[in-house]
PDB file of C-alpha atoms in Angstrom:
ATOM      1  CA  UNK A   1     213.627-120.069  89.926  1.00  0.00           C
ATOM      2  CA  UNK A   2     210.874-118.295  88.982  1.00  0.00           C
ATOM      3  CA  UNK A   3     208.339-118.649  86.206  1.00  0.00           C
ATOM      4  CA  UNK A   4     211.027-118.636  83.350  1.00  0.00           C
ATOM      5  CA  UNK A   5     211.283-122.026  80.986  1.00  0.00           C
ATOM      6  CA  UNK A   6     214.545-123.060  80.645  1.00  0.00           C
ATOM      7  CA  UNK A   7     214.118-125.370  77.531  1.00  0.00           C
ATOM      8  CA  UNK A   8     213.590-124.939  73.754  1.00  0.00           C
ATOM      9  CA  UNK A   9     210.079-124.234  73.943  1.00  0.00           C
ATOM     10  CA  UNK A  10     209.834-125.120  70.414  1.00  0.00           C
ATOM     11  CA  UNK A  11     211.670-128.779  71.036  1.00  0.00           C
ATOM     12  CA  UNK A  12     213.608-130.550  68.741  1.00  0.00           C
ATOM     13  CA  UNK A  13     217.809-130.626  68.269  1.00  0.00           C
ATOM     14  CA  UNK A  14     219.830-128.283  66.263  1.00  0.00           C
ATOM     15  CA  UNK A  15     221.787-129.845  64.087  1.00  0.00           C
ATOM     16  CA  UNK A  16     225.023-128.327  62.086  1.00  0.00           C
ATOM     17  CA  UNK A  17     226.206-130.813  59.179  1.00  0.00           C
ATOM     18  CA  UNK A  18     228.375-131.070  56.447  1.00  0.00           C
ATOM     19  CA  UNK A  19     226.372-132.747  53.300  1.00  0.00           C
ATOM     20  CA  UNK A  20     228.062-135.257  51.682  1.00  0.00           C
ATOM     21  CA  UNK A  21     228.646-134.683  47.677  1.00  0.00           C
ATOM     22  CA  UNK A  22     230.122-136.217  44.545  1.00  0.00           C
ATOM     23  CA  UNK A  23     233.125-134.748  44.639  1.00  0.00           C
ATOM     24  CA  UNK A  24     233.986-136.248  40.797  1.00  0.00           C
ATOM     25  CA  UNK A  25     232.120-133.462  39.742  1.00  0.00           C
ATOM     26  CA  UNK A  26     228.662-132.972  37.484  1.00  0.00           C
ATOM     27  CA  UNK A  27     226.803-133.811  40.068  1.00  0.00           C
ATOM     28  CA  UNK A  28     223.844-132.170  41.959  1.00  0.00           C
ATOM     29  CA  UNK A  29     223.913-132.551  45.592  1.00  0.00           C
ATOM     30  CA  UNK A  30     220.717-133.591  47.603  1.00  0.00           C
ATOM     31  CA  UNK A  31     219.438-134.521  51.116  1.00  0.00           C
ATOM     32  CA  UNK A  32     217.079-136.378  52.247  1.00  0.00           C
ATOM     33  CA  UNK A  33     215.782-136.687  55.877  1.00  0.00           C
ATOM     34  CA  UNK A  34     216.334-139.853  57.269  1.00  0.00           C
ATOM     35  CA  UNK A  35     213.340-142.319  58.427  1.00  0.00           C
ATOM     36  CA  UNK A  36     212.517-141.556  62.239  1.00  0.00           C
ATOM     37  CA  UNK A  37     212.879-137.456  61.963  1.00  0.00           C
ATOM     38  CA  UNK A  38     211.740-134.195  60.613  1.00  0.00           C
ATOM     39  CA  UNK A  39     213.187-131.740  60.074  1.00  0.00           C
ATOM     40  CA  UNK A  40     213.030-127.761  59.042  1.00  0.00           C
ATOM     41  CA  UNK A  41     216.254-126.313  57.034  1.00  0.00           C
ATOM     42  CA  UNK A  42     217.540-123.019  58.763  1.00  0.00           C
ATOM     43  CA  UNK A  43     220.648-122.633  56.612  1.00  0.00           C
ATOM     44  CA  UNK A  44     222.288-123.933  54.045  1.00  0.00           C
ATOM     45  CA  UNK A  45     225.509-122.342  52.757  1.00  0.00           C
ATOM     46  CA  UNK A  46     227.714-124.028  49.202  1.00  0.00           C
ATOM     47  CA  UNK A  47     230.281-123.339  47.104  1.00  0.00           C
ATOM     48  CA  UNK A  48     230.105-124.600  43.405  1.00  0.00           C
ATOM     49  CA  UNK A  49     233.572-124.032  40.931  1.00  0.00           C
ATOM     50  CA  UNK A  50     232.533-124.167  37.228  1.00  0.00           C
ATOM     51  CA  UNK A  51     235.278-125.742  34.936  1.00  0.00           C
ATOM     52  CA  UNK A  52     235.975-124.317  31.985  1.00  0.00           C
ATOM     53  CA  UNK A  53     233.533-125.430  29.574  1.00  0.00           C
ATOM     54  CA  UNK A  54     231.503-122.909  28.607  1.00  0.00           C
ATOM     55  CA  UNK A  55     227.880-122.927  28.503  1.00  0.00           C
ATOM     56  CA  UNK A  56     225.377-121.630  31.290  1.00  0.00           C
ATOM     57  CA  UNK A  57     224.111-123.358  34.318  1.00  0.00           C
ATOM     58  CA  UNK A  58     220.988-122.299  35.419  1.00  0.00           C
ATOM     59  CA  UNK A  59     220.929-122.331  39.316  1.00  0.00           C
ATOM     60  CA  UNK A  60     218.403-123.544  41.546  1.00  0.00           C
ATOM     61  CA  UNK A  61     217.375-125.396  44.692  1.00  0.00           C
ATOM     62  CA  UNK A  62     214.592-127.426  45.331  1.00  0.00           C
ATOM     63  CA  UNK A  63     213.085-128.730  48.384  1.00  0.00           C
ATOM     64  CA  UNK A  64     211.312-132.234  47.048  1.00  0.00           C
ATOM     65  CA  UNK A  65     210.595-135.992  47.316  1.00  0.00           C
ATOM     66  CA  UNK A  66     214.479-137.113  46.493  1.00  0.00           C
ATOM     67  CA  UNK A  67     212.979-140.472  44.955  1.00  0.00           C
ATOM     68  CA  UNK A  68     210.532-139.156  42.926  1.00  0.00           C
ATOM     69  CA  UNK A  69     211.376-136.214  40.652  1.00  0.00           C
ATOM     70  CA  UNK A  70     207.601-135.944  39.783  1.00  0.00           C
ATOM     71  CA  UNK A  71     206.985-134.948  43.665  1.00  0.00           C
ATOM     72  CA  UNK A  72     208.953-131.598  43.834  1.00  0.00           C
ATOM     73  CA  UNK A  73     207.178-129.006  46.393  1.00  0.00           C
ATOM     74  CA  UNK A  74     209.051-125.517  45.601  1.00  0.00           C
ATOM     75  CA  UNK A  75     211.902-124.566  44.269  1.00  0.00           C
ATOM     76  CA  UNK A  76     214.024-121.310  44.208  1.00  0.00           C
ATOM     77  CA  UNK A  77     215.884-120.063  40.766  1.00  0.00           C
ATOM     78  CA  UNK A  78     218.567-117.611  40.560  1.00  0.00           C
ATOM     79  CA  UNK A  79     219.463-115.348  37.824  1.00  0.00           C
ATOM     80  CA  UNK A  80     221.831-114.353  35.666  1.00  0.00           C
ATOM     81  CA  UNK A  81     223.061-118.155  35.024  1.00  0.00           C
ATOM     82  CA  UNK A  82     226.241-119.437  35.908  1.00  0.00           C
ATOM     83  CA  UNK A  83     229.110-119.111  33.584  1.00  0.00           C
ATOM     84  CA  UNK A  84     232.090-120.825  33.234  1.00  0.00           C
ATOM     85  CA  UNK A  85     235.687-120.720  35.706  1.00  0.00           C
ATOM     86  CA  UNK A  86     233.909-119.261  38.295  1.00  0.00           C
ATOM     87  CA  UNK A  87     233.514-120.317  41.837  1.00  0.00           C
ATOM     88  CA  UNK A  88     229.732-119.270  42.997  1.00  0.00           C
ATOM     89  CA  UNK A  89     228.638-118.869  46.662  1.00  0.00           C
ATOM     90  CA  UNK A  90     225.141-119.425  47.594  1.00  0.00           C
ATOM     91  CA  UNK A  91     223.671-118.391  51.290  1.00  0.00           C
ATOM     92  CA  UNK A  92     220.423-119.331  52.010  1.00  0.00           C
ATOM     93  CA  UNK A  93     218.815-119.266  54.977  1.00  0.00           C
ATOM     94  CA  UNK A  94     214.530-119.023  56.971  1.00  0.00           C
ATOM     95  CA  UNK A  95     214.106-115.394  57.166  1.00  0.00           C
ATOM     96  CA  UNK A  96     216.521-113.668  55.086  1.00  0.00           C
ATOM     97  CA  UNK A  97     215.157-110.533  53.744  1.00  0.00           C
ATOM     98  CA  UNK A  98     217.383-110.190  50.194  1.00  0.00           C
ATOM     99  CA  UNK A  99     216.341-111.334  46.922  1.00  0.00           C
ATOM    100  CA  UNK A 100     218.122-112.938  44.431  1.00  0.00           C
ATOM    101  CA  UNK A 101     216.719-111.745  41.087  1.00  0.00           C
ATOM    102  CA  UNK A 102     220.807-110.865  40.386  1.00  0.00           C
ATOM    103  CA  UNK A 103     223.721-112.559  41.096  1.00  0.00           C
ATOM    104  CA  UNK A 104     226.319-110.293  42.893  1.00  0.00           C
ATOM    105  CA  UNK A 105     229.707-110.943  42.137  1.00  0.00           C
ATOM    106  CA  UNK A 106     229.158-114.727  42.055  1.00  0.00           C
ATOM    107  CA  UNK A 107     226.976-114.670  45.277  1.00  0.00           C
ATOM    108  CA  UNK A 108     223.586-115.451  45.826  1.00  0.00           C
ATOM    109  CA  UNK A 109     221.735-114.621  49.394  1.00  0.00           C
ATOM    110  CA  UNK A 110     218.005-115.498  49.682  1.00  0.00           C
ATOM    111  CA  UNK A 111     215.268-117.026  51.649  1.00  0.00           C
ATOM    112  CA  UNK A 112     214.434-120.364  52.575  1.00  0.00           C
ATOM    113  CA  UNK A 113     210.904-121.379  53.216  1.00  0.00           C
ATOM    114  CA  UNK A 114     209.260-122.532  56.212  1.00  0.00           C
ATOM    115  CA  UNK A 115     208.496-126.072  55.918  1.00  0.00           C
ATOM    116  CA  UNK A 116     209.012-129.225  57.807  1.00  0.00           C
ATOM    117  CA  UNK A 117     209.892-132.101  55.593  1.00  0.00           C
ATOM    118  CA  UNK A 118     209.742-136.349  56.836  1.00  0.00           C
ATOM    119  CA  UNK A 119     211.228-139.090  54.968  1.00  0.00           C
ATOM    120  CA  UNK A 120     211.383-139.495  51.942  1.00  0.00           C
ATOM    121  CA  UNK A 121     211.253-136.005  51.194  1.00  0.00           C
ATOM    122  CA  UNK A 122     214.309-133.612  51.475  1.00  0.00           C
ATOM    123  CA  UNK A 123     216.134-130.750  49.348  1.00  0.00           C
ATOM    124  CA  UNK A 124     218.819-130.145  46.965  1.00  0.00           C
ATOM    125  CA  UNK A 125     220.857-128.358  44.003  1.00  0.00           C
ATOM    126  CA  UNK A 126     218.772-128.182  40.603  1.00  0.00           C
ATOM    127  CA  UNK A 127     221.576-126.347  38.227  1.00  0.00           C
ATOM    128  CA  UNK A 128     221.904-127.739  35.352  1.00  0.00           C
ATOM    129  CA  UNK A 129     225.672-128.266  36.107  1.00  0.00           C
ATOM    130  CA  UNK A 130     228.230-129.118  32.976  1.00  0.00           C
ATOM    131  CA  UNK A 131     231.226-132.006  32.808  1.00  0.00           C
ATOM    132  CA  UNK A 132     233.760-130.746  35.201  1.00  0.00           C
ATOM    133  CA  UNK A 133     231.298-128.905  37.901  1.00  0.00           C
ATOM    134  CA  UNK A 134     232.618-129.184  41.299  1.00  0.00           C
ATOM    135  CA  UNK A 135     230.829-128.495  44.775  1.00  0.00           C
ATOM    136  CA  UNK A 136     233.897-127.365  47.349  1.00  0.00           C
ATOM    137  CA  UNK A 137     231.202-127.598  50.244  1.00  0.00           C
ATOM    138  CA  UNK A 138     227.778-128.184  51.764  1.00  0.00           C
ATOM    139  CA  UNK A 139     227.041-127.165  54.861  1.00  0.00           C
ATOM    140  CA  UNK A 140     223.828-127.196  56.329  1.00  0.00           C
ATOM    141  CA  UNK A 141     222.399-126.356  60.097  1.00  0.00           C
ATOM    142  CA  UNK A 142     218.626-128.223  60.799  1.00  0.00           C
ATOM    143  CA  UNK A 143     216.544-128.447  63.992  1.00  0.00           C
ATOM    144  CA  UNK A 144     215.445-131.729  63.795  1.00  0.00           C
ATOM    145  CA  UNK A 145     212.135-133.598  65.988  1.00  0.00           C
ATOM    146  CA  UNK A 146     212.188-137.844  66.464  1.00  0.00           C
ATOM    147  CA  UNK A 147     208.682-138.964  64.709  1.00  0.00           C
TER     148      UNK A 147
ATOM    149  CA  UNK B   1     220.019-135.913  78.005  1.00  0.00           C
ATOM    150  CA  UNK B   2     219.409-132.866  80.018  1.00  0.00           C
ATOM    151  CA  UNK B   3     216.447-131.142  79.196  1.00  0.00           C
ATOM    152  CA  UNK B   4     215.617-131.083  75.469  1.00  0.00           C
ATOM    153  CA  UNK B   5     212.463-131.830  73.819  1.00  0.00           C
ATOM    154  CA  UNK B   6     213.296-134.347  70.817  1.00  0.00           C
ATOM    155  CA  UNK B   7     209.689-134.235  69.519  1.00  0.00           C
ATOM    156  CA  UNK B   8     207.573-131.254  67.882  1.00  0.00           C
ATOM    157  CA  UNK B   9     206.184-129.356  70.649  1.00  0.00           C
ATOM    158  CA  UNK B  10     204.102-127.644  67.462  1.00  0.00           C
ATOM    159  CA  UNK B  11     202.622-130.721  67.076  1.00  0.00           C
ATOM    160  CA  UNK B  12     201.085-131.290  63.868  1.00  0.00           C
ATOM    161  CA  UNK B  13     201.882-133.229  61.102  1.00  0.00           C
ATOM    162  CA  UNK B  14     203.311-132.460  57.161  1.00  0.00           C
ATOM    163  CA  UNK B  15     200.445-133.428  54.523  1.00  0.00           C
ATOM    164  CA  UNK B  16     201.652-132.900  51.203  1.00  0.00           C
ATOM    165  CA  UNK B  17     198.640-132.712  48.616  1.00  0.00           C
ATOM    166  CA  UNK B  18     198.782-133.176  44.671  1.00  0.00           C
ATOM    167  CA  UNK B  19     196.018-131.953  43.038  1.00  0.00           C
ATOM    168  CA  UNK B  20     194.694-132.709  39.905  1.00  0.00           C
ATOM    169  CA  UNK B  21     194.698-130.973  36.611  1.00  0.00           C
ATOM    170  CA  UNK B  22     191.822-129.042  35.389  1.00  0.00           C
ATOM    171  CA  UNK B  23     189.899-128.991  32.106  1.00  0.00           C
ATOM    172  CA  UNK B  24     192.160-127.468  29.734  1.00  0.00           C
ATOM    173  CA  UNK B  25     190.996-123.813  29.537  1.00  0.00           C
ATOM    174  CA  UNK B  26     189.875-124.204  33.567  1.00  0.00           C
ATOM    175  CA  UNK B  27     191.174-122.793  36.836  1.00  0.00           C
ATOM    176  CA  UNK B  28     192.477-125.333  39.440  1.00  0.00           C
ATOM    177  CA  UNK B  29     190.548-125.298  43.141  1.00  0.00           C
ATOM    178  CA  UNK B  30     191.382-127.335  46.313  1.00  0.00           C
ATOM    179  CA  UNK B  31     189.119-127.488  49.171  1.00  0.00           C
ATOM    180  CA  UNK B  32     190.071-127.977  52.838  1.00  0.00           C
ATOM    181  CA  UNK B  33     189.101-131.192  53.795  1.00  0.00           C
ATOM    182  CA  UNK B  34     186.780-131.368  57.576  1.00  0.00           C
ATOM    183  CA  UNK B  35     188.664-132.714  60.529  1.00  0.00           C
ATOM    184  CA  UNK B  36     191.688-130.748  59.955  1.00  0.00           C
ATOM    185  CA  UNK B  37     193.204-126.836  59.957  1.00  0.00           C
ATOM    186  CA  UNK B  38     195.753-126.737  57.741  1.00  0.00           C
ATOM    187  CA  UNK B  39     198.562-123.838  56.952  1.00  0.00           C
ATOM    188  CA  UNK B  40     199.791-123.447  53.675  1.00  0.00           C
ATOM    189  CA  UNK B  41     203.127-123.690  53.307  1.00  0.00           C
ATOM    190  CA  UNK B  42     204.487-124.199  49.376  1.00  0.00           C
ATOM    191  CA  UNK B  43     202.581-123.969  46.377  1.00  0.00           C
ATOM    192  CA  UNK B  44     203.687-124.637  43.382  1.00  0.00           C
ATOM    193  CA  UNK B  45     201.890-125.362  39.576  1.00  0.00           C
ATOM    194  CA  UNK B  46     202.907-125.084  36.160  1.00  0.00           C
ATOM    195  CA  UNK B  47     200.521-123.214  33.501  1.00  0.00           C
ATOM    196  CA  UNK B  48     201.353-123.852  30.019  1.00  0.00           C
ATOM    197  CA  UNK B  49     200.018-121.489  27.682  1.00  0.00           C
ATOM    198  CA  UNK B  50     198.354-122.297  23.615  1.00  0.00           C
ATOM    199  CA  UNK B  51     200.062-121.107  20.442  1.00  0.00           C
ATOM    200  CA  UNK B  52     197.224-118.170  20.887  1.00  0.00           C
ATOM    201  CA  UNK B  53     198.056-114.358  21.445  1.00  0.00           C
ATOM    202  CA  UNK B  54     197.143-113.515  25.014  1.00  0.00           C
ATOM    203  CA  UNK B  55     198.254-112.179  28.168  1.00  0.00           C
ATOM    204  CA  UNK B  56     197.466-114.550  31.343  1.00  0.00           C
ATOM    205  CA  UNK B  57     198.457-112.915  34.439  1.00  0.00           C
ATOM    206  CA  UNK B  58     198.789-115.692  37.504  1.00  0.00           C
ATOM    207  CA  UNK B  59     196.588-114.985  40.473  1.00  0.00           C
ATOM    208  CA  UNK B  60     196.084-117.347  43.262  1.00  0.00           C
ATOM    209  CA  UNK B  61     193.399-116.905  45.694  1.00  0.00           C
ATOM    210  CA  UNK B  62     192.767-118.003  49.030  1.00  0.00           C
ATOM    211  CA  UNK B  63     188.612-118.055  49.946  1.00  0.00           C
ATOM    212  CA  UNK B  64     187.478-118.708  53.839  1.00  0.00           C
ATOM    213  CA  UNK B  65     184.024-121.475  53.662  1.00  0.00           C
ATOM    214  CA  UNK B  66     181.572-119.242  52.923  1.00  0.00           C
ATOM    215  CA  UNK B  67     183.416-118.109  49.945  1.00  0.00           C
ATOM    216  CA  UNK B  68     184.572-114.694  50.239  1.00  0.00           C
ATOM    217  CA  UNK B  69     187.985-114.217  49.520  1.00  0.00           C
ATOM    218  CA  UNK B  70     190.659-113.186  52.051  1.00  0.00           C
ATOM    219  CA  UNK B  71     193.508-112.978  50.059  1.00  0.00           C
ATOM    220  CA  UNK B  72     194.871-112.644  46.539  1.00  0.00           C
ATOM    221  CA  UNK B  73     198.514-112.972  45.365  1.00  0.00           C
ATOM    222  CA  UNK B  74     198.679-111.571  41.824  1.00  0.00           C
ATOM    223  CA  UNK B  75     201.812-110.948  39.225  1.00  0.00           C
ATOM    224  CA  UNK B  76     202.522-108.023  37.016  1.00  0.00           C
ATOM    225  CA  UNK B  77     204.074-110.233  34.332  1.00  0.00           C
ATOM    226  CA  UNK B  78     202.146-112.351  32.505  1.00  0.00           C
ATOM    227  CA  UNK B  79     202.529-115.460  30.806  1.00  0.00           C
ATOM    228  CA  UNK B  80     202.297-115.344  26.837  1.00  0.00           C
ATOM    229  CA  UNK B  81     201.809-116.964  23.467  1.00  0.00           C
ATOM    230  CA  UNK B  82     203.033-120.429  23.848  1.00  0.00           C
ATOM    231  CA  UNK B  83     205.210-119.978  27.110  1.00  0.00           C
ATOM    232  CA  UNK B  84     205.514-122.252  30.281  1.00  0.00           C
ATOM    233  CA  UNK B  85     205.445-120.529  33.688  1.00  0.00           C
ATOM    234  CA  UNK B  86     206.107-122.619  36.790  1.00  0.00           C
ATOM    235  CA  UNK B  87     204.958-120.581  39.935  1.00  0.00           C
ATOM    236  CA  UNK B  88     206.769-121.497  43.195  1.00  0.00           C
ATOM    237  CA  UNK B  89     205.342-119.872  46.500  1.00  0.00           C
ATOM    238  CA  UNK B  90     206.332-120.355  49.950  1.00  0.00           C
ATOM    239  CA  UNK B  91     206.182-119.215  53.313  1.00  0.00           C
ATOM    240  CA  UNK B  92     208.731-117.116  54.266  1.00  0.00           C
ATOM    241  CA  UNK B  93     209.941-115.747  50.719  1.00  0.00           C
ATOM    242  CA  UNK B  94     211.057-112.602  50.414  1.00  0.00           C
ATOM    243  CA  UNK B  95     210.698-112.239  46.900  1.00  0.00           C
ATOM    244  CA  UNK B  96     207.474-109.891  45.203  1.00  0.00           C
ATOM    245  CA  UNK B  97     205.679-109.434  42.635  1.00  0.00           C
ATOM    246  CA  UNK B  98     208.250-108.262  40.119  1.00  0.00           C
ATOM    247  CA  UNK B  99     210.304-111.603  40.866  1.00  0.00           C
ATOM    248  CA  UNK B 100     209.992-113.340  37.305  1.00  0.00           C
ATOM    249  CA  UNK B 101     212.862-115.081  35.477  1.00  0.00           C
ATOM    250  CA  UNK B 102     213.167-116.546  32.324  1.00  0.00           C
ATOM    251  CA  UNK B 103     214.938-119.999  32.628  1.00  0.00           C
ATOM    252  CA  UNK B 104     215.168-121.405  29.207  1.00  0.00           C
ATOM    253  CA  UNK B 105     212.282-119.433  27.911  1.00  0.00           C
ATOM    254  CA  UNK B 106     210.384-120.493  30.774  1.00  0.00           C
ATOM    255  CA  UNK B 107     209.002-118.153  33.547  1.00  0.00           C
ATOM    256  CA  UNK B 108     209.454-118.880  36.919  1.00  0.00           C
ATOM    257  CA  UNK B 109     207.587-117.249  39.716  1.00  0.00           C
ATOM    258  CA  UNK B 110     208.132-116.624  43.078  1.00  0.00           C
ATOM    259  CA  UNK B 111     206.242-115.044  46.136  1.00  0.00           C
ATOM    260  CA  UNK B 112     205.483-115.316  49.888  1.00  0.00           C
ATOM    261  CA  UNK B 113     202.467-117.228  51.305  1.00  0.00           C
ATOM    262  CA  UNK B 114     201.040-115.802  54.090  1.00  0.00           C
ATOM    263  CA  UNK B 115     201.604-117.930  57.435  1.00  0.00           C
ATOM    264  CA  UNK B 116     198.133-118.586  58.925  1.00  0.00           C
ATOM    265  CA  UNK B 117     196.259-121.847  59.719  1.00  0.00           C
ATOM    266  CA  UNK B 118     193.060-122.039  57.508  1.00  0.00           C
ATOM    267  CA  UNK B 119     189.941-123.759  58.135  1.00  0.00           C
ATOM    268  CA  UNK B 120     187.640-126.964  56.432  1.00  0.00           C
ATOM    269  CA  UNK B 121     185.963-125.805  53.587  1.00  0.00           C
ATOM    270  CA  UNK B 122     188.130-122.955  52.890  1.00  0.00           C
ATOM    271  CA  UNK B 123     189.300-123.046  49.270  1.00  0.00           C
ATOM    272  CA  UNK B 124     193.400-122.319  47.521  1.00  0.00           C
ATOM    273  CA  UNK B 125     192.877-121.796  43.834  1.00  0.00           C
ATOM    274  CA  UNK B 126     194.185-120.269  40.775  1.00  0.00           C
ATOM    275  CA  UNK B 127     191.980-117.341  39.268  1.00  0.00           C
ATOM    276  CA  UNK B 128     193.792-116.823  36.263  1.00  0.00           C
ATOM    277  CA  UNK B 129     191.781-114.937  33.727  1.00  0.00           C
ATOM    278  CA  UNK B 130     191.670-114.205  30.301  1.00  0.00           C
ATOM    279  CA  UNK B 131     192.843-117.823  30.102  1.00  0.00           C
ATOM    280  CA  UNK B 132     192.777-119.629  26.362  1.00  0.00           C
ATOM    281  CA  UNK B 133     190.479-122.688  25.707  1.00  0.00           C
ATOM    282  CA  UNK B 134     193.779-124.659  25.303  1.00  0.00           C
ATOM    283  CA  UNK B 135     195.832-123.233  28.174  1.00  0.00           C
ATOM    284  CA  UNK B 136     196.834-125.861  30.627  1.00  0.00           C
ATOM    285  CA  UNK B 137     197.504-126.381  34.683  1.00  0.00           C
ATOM    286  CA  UNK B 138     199.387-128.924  35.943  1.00  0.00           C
ATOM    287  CA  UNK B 139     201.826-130.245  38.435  1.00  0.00           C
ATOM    288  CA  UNK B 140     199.773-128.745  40.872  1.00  0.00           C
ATOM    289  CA  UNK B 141     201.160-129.283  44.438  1.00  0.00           C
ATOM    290  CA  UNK B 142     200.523-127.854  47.916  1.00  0.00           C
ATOM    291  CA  UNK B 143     202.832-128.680  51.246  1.00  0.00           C
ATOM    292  CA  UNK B 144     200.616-128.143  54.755  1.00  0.00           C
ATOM    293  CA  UNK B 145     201.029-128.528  57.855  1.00  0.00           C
ATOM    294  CA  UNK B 146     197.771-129.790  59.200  1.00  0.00           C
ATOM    295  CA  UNK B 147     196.446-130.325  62.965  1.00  0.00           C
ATOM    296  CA  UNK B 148     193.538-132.282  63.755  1.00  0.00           C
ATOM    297  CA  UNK B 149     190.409-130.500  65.109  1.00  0.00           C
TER     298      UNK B 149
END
């Protein structure tokens, strides 16, 4: 067999998840790791249909203590703002090179940062959504250690 | 089970830090604390500029213990009369200098960290100059990832 390791060297489980949402609409979406785990975000890709009223939403995600709004680490914010009737992809993921100063054609690609994150802290949406906002999906892969 | 690791071979543990705001006028500072190397991984602080003419350009500094710097992260685009900039660095960003937007007549800033483990005594601060008497730091909050030593 060699000298060759044959296991993550870096442990932990990947994990590939669908995040639950509000699907009434308005709502952000967050997640927060659960008690006995950390965990690192590697992706996260959503999908967020504007209704028609018009104003603008100003997009965002934040990676912070999901019971305490005072504890927010980073965040990340998009630009132009979202307008109305549109459906707007967002792609994040650790180690993408692009940079979101301008939304594309509804789509936003960008970087995630490096950071594990325990109980109670986790991540989420921060857009300023309107009446009528609607998420179509959250899906999210983690690598995740037991603590 | 097979043979997977369910525990951080990395080892370490997450320490997130809120520091206190300055004087009003003042420059934040946080020193390592003994015991520990820590890496850096967010940073993030809000600077909320007076009703007075000015142009404060953010720069963040990292110093090693005997107090020569060994790096600087500094921003083209200042923060003016009256506005509120929240800065918002990580590692792994692949945003620059030029990446400034204005959220409801807020700035928000955003830049890379650099990914290294830094050592007791070394210092993270804010070096903003040219700031006004009234000009204010707050919400100032650091994520590391510290191992003890």
């Amino acid at each position: 067999m060699g000298n060759r390791c044959f296991v993550p060297f870096v442990g932990g489980e990947i994990i590939m998840m669908n995040v639950p949402f509000d699907p009434g609409g308005g709502v952000e979406w967050e997640y927060t790791v659960p008690v006995g785990y950390e965990m690192t975000l590697l992706a996260v890709y959503y999908e967020l249909t504007t209704s028609a009223i018009v104003g603008s939403r100003n997009t965002g995600f934040i990676f912070r203590n999901n019971f305490d709004a005072a504890r927010e680490r980073v965040r990340l914010r998009f630009s132009p703002a979202m307008i109305e009737s549109r459906t707007w992809l967002f792609n994040l993921w650790l180690g993408n090179s692009r940079t979101a100063l301008a939304v594309a054609g509804s789509r936003v690609s960008d970087a995630l940062p490096l950071v594990r994150c325990g109980n109670p802290y986790g991540w989420g949406s921060d857009c300023g959504l309107l009446v009528g906002d609607v998420w179509n999906f959250v899906r999210q892969v983690v690598i995740r250690w037991r603590v | 089970m097979g043979n997977l690791c369910f525990v951080p071979l990395q080892g370490g543990e997450i320490n997130p830090v809120s520091v206190g705001n300055p004087a009003a006028g003042a420059n934040w500072a946080y020193t390592l604390p003994a015991f520990y190397e820590q890496e850096l991984r967010t940073l993030e602080c809000k600077l909320t500029a007076a009703a007075v003419a000015g142009n404060r350009y953010p720069v963040f500094e990292i110093l090693e213990p005997a107090g020569a710097v060994i790096v600087r992260i500094y921003f083209s685009v200042a923060t003016t009369t009256g506005q509120i900039s929240v800065l918002s660095l990580f590692v792994g960003c692949s945003r620059s200098d030029a990446s400034t937007i204005v959220v409801g007549g807020n700035h928000e800033y955003s830049d890379a960290l650099p990914m290294m483990r830094l050592l007791p005594g070394c210092v993270i601060q804010s070096n903003v100059g040219a700031l006004n008497a009234a000009d204010q730091f707050s919400e100032i909050r650091l994520l590391f990832h510290r191992f003890r030593v």
